[in-house]
Amino acid sequence: MINQYIKGMLEISVEGVNLERFINRCNANGLVLYSVYRERYDLMRCTVNLADFKKIAVINRELRCRIRVKKRYGARFLINRVKRRKAFVIGAAVFAVFIVILSSSICRIDISGINRVTATQILEVVNEMDAGVGIFKAKCDTKALEMAIRRELPDVDWVIVDIKGVVMDIRVIETVEGEKRTDTTPSSIVSEVDGEIVYISSLRGDQMVNVGDKVKAGQTLINGIIDRRKDDNYYLIRNAMGNIKARVEYTGQAMIKLDEVASRVYTGNTTEATYISVFGLKLGDDKAPTYEHYDTESVEYNVFSENRLFPICAVKKTYKEYILLSDEELKSKAREMLIKKACSDAKRRIPIGAKIEAQDIDYSFDEETNTFYASAKITAVHSIGVKKVLTQSEIDEITRPEGEKNKNG
Amino acid sequence: MKRLRFYAGKVSERLGIAPEIASDIPKVTMRGDNELLIENHKGIIEYSPNNIRIGIESGVLCIEGADLFLNVMDHDMVVISGRIHHIMKLDGGKR
C-alpha cells in the first residue's frame, strides 16, 4: 500500500450501464481496484493505481463508460505541488534540521537531593567533564559523570545522572554524618536529683547502682574509674557513658483566697445599642437589656474633634450578661484554680520528655482567712544522669594505695 | 478436466501445498461480521450496496448486507467490507 501511495493513486468515478462488466474486464486485464463503492445503479467509485489508469482508458474504449478523476493521491502529485513552492520546502527542511540539532543537545540541568553539597560544586564537576548545557547528548557519558561526581565530592554517597529529552536530571544522595567521639576526658555519671532507679544501662564505666536503688543528688551512678585490681592489677580511667532513668517526686504548693476568685461568670450573651448624642440629647435606641446582671462598655466617636462648639458624637454601648456564683460554686471554682496552680508549680521543675506516672493533690480550707491551700505531688520518670569531670586530685585519691599501679586507659 | 483436477489435488496434498493455490477451489474467509475475503473467484455478477453476487468455481456466492463495498478487487481475490447479514452459495452455473 505504501508502495502504491508513493507511485500514485487516483480516485475515479465510473458512470455507465454495465458496471459489473467493467469490474470484470479490469480484473481480467490484471488491474487491481480498491474501495469499489456503488453509489447508484449507473455510478460507482473506485481507486486505481496511476499506472493502471492508462489501461482503464484502453478498456473503456469498448465499454464506453464515463470516467472522471475525482482525487489524486500519492507522493508523485505531492512532489509536483512542492515543485511550485520551493521556498516553503526549503524553509521546512531548515526548520526540521534546527529542531533535530536543538533537541540533540542538553538545554537544562536539574539537580535535586542536595543539602550540604552545593549546586555550584556539582556544576563545576559537570563542566570539567564537558557535559554541561549546550553539549550534544551523544557526547555525554552519564556513567563517567556519576563516577566523577562521587570522586570529587566526598559528601556525595550516590548520584544518578539521567538525560530525559533535553534535560539532564542529577539526583544526589548525600552521606549521613555519624557522631564522632571527641570527648575523652575522664568523667563519671552522677545523679542530678533524688530518685529511685528504674532503668540503667552502662556503656562505659563501672555501674555503681542497680534497678530499685534509691539514689541521692550527686551520687555516682557510673564510675569513670574502673577498678581492675583483682584481674589486671590496675585502675582503668574512662570517660563514663550510659543511660539511667529514675522515678522522681516533684512537689508544688499553692494558695488562693476566696476573695480573689471572681464571683462573676460571663454567659457570652451580649446586646448592643447605638445612638447619637447631640448637645446631650440622645437620638436613637438605648434601651437597657433584659439581663438580671450585666456590665456596660461604652465607646464614643466624636464627629468633630474635641467637640467644643458642636458636641455631637456617636455612642456604642455593649451590655454583657453575667451570673453570680453561689458560695458552693465559688469554692468549687477556687479549688479548681488551686489544683491547677499547685500542679503547674510542681511541673515547672520536671524536664521535658519525662513520663508522668502519678499525681496526688491534697488541699485544705482555712475558714478564718477564707483561704484554700493545696500541695501537689507528681511522680515522673526521666533520665537523671549528668557528667561530672574527674579531676586529677580525685583520681589520685582513689588510685593512690601503695604497691598498686595506675594506668590511663 | 475433472481427472486433471483430481490429480492436481492429490499432488498438492502430498506436497503439502494449500489446495486453493494448486487448483481453482474458492476459499472464503470471514473476519468478524464486516469483512469477507474470497479467493479464486470468477468475477462479479452483480454488485450493489445491499447485494453482491460473485461467481465461483462450483456456483455463485451471494452476499447480502448493508453498505457493502469492494475493498480490494484483484483477478483472483476480492475483499468485501460492510455489514454482512447473509452469505449463500448457490449451486450450478451463474444465475
Coordinates of N, CA, C and O in Angstrom, one line a residue, chain A residues 193-258:
Chain A
V193 N 19.2 14.4 90.6 CA 18.2 14.6 91.6 C 18.1 13.3 92.4 O 18.6 12.3 92.1
D194 N 17.3 13.4 93.5 CA 17.0 12.2 94.3 C 15.9 11.4 93.5 O 15.0 12.0 92.9
G195 N 16.1 10.1 93.6 CA 15.1 9.3 92.9 C 15.3 7.8 93.1 O 16.2 7.4 93.8
E196 N 14.5 7.0 92.5 CA 14.6 5.6 92.6 C 14.9 5.1 91.2 O 14.1 5.3 90.2
I197 N 15.9 4.3 91.0 CA 16.4 3.8 89.7 C 15.3 2.9 89.1 O 14.9 1.9 89.8
V198 N 14.9 3.1 87.9 CA 14.0 2.2 87.2 C 14.7 1.5 86.0 O 14.3 0.5 85.5
Y199 N 15.8 2.2 85.5 CA 16.4 1.6 84.3 C 17.9 2.1 84.3 O 18.1 3.3 84.6
I200 N 18.8 1.2 84.1 CA 20.2 1.6 84.0 C 20.9 0.8 82.9 O 20.8 -0.4 82.9
S201 N 21.7 1.5 82.1 CA 22.4 0.8 81.0 C 23.8 1.5 81.0 O 23.9 2.6 80.6
S202 N 24.8 0.7 81.4 CA 26.2 1.3 81.5 C 26.9 0.9 80.2 O 27.2 -0.3 80.0
L203 N 27.3 1.9 79.4 CA 28.0 1.6 78.1 C 29.6 1.6 78.3 O 30.3 0.9 77.7
R204 N 30.0 2.5 79.2 CA 31.4 2.6 79.5 C 31.6 3.0 80.9 O 31.0 4.0 81.4
G205 N 32.3 2.3 81.7 CA 32.5 2.7 83.1 C 31.9 1.6 84.0 O 31.3 0.6 83.6
D206 N 32.1 1.8 85.3 CA 31.7 0.8 86.3 C 30.3 1.2 86.8 O 30.1 2.3 87.3
Q207 N 29.3 0.3 86.7 CA 27.9 0.6 87.2 C 27.9 0.5 88.7 O 28.3 -0.5 89.3
M208 N 27.5 1.5 89.4 CA 27.5 1.6 90.9 C 26.2 1.3 91.5 O 26.1 1.1 92.7
V209 N 25.1 1.4 90.7 CA 23.8 1.2 91.3 C 23.0 0.2 90.5 O 23.4 -0.1 89.3
N210 N 21.9 -0.3 91.0 CA 21.0 -1.2 90.3 C 19.6 -0.7 90.3 O 19.3 0.2 91.0
V211 N 18.8 -1.4 89.5 CA 17.4 -1.0 89.4 C 16.7 -1.3 90.8 O 17.0 -2.3 91.4
G212 N 16.0 -0.3 91.3 CA 15.4 -0.4 92.6 C 16.1 0.4 93.6 O 15.5 0.7 94.7
D213 N 17.3 0.8 93.4 CA 18.1 1.5 94.4 C 17.6 2.9 94.5 O 17.3 3.5 93.5
K214 N 17.6 3.5 95.7 CA 17.3 4.9 95.9 C 18.6 5.7 95.9 O 19.5 5.3 96.6
V215 N 18.6 6.7 95.1 CA 19.8 7.5 95.0 C 19.6 8.9 95.4 O 18.4 9.4 95.4
K216 N 20.7 9.6 95.8 CA 20.6 11.0 96.2 C 21.2 11.8 95.1 O 22.1 11.3 94.3
A217 N 20.9 13.1 95.1 CA 21.6 14.0 94.1 C 23.1 14.1 94.3 O 23.5 14.2 95.5
G218 N 23.8 13.9 93.3 CA 25.3 13.9 93.4 C 25.9 12.5 93.6 O 27.1 12.4 93.5
Q219 N 25.1 11.5 93.8 CA 25.6 10.2 94.0 C 26.1 9.6 92.6 O 25.5 9.8 91.6
T220 N 27.3 8.9 92.7 CA 27.9 8.4 91.5 C 27.0 7.2 91.0 O 26.8 6.3 91.8
L221 N 26.7 7.2 89.8 CA 25.9 6.1 89.2 C 26.7 5.2 88.3 O 26.6 4.0 88.4
I222 N 27.6 5.9 87.5 CA 28.5 5.1 86.6 C 29.9 5.7 86.9 O 30.1 6.9 86.6
N223 N 30.8 4.9 87.4 CA 32.1 5.4 87.8 C 33.1 5.4 86.6 O 33.2 4.4 85.9
G224 N 33.8 6.5 86.3 CA 34.8 6.5 85.3 C 36.1 5.9 85.7 O 36.9 5.5 84.8
I225 N 36.3 5.6 87.0 CA 37.5 4.9 87.4 C 37.1 3.5 87.7 O 36.4 3.1 88.6
I226 N 37.6 2.6 86.8 CA 37.2 1.2 86.8 C 38.3 0.4 87.6 O 39.4 0.5 87.2
D227 N 37.8 -0.3 88.6 CA 38.8 -1.0 89.5 C 39.1 -2.3 88.9 O 38.3 -3.2 88.8
R228 N 40.3 -2.5 88.4 CA 40.7 -3.8 87.8 C 41.8 -4.4 88.6 O 42.6 -5.2 88.1
R229 N 41.9 -4.1 89.9 CA 43.0 -4.6 90.7 C 43.0 -6.1 90.8 O 44.0 -6.8 90.8
K230 N 41.8 -6.7 90.9 CA 41.7 -8.1 91.0 C 42.3 -8.9 89.8 O 43.0 -9.8 89.9
D231 N 41.9 -8.4 88.6 CA 42.3 -9.2 87.4 C 43.6 -8.7 86.9 O 44.5 -9.5 86.6
D232 N 43.8 -7.4 86.7 CA 44.9 -6.9 86.0 C 45.8 -6.0 86.8 O 46.8 -5.4 86.3
N233 N 45.4 -5.8 88.0 CA 46.2 -5.0 89.0 C 46.4 -3.6 88.6 O 47.5 -3.0 88.7
Y234 N 45.4 -3.0 88.1 CA 45.5 -1.5 87.8 C 44.1 -0.9 87.8 O 43.1 -1.7 87.8
Y235 N 44.0 0.4 87.7 CA 42.8 1.1 87.6 C 42.7 1.6 86.1 O 43.6 2.1 85.6
L236 N 41.5 1.5 85.6 CA 41.2 2.0 84.2 C 40.4 3.3 84.4 O 39.4 3.3 85.0
I237 N 41.0 4.4 83.8 CA 40.3 5.7 83.9 C 39.6 5.9 82.5 O 40.2 5.9 81.5
R238 N 38.3 6.1 82.6 CA 37.5 6.3 81.4 C 36.6 7.5 81.4 O 36.3 8.1 82.4
N239 N 36.1 7.8 80.2 CA 35.0 8.8 80.0 C 33.7 8.0 80.1 O 33.3 7.3 79.1
A240 N 33.1 8.0 81.3 CA 31.9 7.1 81.5 C 30.7 7.5 80.6 O 30.5 8.7 80.3
M241 N 30.0 6.5 80.2 CA 28.8 6.7 79.3 C 27.7 5.7 79.7 O 28.0 4.6 79.9
G242 N 26.5 6.2 79.6 CA 25.4 5.3 79.9 C 24.1 6.0 80.0 O 24.1 7.3 79.9
N243 N 23.0 5.3 80.2 CA 21.7 5.9 80.3 C 21.0 5.4 81.6 O 20.9 4.2 81.8
I244 N 20.6 6.3 82.4 CA 20.0 6.0 83.7 C 18.7 6.7 83.8 O 18.6 8.0 83.6
K245 N 17.6 6.0 84.1 CA 16.3 6.6 84.3 C 15.9 6.3 85.7 O 16.1 5.2 86.2
A246 N 15.2 7.3 86.3 CA 14.7 7.1 87.7 C 13.4 7.7 87.9 O 12.9 8.6 87.2
R247 N 12.7 7.2 88.9 CA 11.4 7.7 89.3 C 11.7 8.8 90.3 O 12.2 8.6 91.4
V248 N 11.2 10.1 90.0 CA 11.5 11.2 90.9 C 10.2 11.9 91.3 O 9.2 11.9 90.5
E249 N 10.1 12.3 92.5 CA 8.9 13.0 93.0 C 9.1 14.5 93.0 O 10.2 15.0 93.4
Y250 N 8.1 15.2 92.5 CA 8.2 16.7 92.5 C 7.0 17.2 93.2 O 5.8 16.7 93.1
T251 N 7.2 18.2 94.0 CA 6.1 18.7 94.8 C 5.9 20.2 94.4 O 6.8 20.9 94.0
G252 N 4.6 20.6 94.6 CA 4.3 22.0 94.3 C 3.3 22.5 95.3 O 2.5 21.7 95.8
Q253 N 3.3 23.8 95.6 CA 2.4 24.3 96.6 C 1.6 25.5 96.0 O 2.1 26.1 95.1
A254 N 0.4 25.7 96.5 CA -0.3 26.9 96.0 C -1.4 27.3 97.1 O -1.8 26.5 97.9
M255 N -1.7 28.6 97.1 CA -2.8 29.0 98.0 C -3.6 30.1 97.2 O -3.1 30.8 96.4
I256 N -4.9 30.2 97.6 CA -5.7 31.2 96.9 C -6.8 31.6 97.9 O -7.4 30.8 98.7
K257 N -7.0 32.9 98.0 CA -8.1 33.5 98.8 C -9.4 33.5 98.1 O -9.4 33.7 96.9
L258 N -10.4 33.3 98.8 CA -11.8 33.2 98.2 C -12.1 34.5 97.6 O -12.8 34.6 96.5

